[in-house]
């Protein structure tokens, strides 16, 4: 039996194929990230194109991208039919820019952390990572955040 793009998948099948628990699928649906239809027996059925959306949610989670950002990104995608290739390209372009910005932030943080570990300060007066602009110096000497 071959599946057609219009075929609907039961929640168990979607869970098995994506590795996402049914409870998370319910949550994603509540947030409007994915959509399903209901059978006469009130069982959820998901269009096959939801598999890609769910997979992108999984990737976003692995990258530390908040679901609110995914919601914002998915807002421009249709729920009632499969997004076009142009829709996915637009989304990829936006996400690429976001990931580039995160990479730059992480590289900056790595440089700061290397300097922080190597400086050996005890008061954190000069630590630009944990005490930007020496804001904690007004609280007195010694560590303030540890």
C-alpha positions as MATLAB code, in Angstrom:
seq = 'XXXXXXXXXXXXXXXXXXXXXXXXXXXXXXXXXXXXXXXXXXXXXXXXXXXXXXXXXXXXXXXXXXXXXXXXXXXXXXXXXXXXXXXXXXXXXXXXXXXXXXXXXXXXXXXXXXXXXXXXXXXXXXXXXXXXXXXXXXXXXXXXXX';
ca = [
       0.000    0.000    0.000;
       1.564    3.281   -1.067;
       0.749    6.514    0.673;
      -0.442    9.527   -1.239;
       0.348   13.133   -0.218;
      -3.337   13.653    0.656;
      -3.480   10.645    2.994;
      -4.039   11.344    6.666;
      -1.914    9.798    9.395;
      -3.031    8.689   12.843;
      -1.305   10.329   15.788;
       0.523    7.103   16.625;
       2.002    6.957   13.128;
       3.053   10.620   13.287;
       4.621   10.018   16.693;
       6.468    6.940   15.433;
       7.762    8.676   12.312;
       8.884   11.887   14.018;
       9.932   10.560   17.422;
       7.697   13.156   19.071;
       5.368   11.929   21.841;
       1.620   12.293   21.296;
       1.423   14.691   24.250;
       3.904   17.029   22.525;
       1.897   16.807   19.292;
      -1.200   17.874   21.239;
       0.779   20.789   22.689;
       2.094   21.862   19.280;
      -1.445   21.752   17.986;
      -2.664   23.958   20.855;
       0.029   26.472   19.917;
      -1.107   26.439   16.280;
       2.194   25.027   15.028;
       0.483   21.998   13.483;
      -3.111   21.060   12.669;
      -5.197   17.922   12.468;
      -8.675   16.912   11.522;
     -10.954   14.640   13.539;
     -12.614   11.397   12.552;
     -16.227   10.659   13.446;
     -14.769    8.808   16.446;
     -12.952   12.052   17.465;
      -9.485   10.686   16.659;
      -6.855   13.046   15.325;
      -5.619   12.631   11.765;
      -2.684   14.629   10.465;
      -1.962   15.523    6.852;
       1.376   14.085    5.748;
       2.796   17.565    5.173;
       2.709   18.089    8.958;
       5.655   15.688    9.243;
       7.979   18.365    7.847;
       6.653   21.004   10.234;
       7.100   18.658   13.191;
      10.609   17.776   12.046;
      11.508   21.472   11.894;
      10.151   21.933   15.418;
      12.414   19.082   16.582;
      15.422   20.689   14.876;
      14.558   24.071   16.402;
      14.433   22.509   19.852;
      17.870   20.953   19.320;
      19.236   24.352   18.286;
      17.731   26.042   21.324;
      15.241   28.071   19.288;
      12.195   28.870   21.448;
       8.778   27.650   20.303;
       7.614   31.273   20.260;
      10.181   31.954   17.514;
       8.995   28.877   15.617;
       5.399   30.127   15.958;
       6.404   33.465   14.517;
       8.243   31.807   11.663;
       5.414   29.374   10.900;
       2.811   32.173   10.936;
       3.422   32.760    7.233;
       2.982   29.094    6.294;
      -0.377   27.569    5.410;
      -1.809   24.950    7.780;
      -4.501   23.647    5.450;
      -2.175   22.523    2.642;
       1.487   21.761    2.067;
       3.662   24.851    1.834;
       5.224   25.512   -1.541;
       8.918   25.203   -2.262;
       9.040   29.004   -2.325;
       7.484   29.100    1.181;
      10.183   26.751    2.488;
      12.952   28.757    0.792;
      11.698   31.958    2.400;
      11.587   30.256    5.793;
      15.098   28.815    5.311;
      16.456   32.254    4.446;
      15.000   33.747    7.623;
      16.262   30.860    9.733;
      19.718   31.036    8.163;
      20.008   34.680    9.197;
      18.877   33.789   12.727;
      21.409   30.953   12.964;
      24.202   33.186   11.655;
      23.391   35.736   14.365;
      23.376   32.992   17.031;
      26.723   31.677   15.780;
      28.225   35.162   16.040;
      26.871   35.515   19.593;
      28.282   32.115   20.583;
      31.695   32.919   19.125;
      31.732   36.203   21.057;
      30.662   34.397   24.237;
      33.397   31.806   23.712;
      36.047   34.536   23.441;
      34.691   36.237   26.573;
      34.561   32.964   28.488;
      38.130   32.079   27.543;
      39.270   35.453   28.878;
      37.159   35.062   32.011;
      38.515   31.619   32.852;
      42.076   32.790   32.254;
      41.887   36.042   34.241;
      41.522   34.452   37.703;
      39.823   37.486   39.246;
      38.068   36.893   42.553;
      36.015   40.060   42.806;
      34.583   39.957   39.288;
      35.214   43.716   39.078;
      36.856   43.361   35.701;
      34.832   40.414   34.392;
      32.976   41.592   31.295;
      31.041   38.317   31.023;
      29.375   38.127   34.446;
      29.681   41.779   35.404;
      29.301   43.944   32.315;
      30.311   47.568   32.861;
      31.427   46.625   36.401;
      27.840   47.090   37.644;
      28.368   44.827   40.668;
      31.295   46.804   42.084;
      28.844   49.014   43.984;
      27.812   45.945   46.033;
      31.288   45.613   47.582;
      34.265   43.298   47.114;
      34.152   39.584   46.417;
      32.017   37.364   44.241;
      28.380   38.484   43.899;
      26.785   35.939   41.535;
      28.295   32.710   42.776;
];
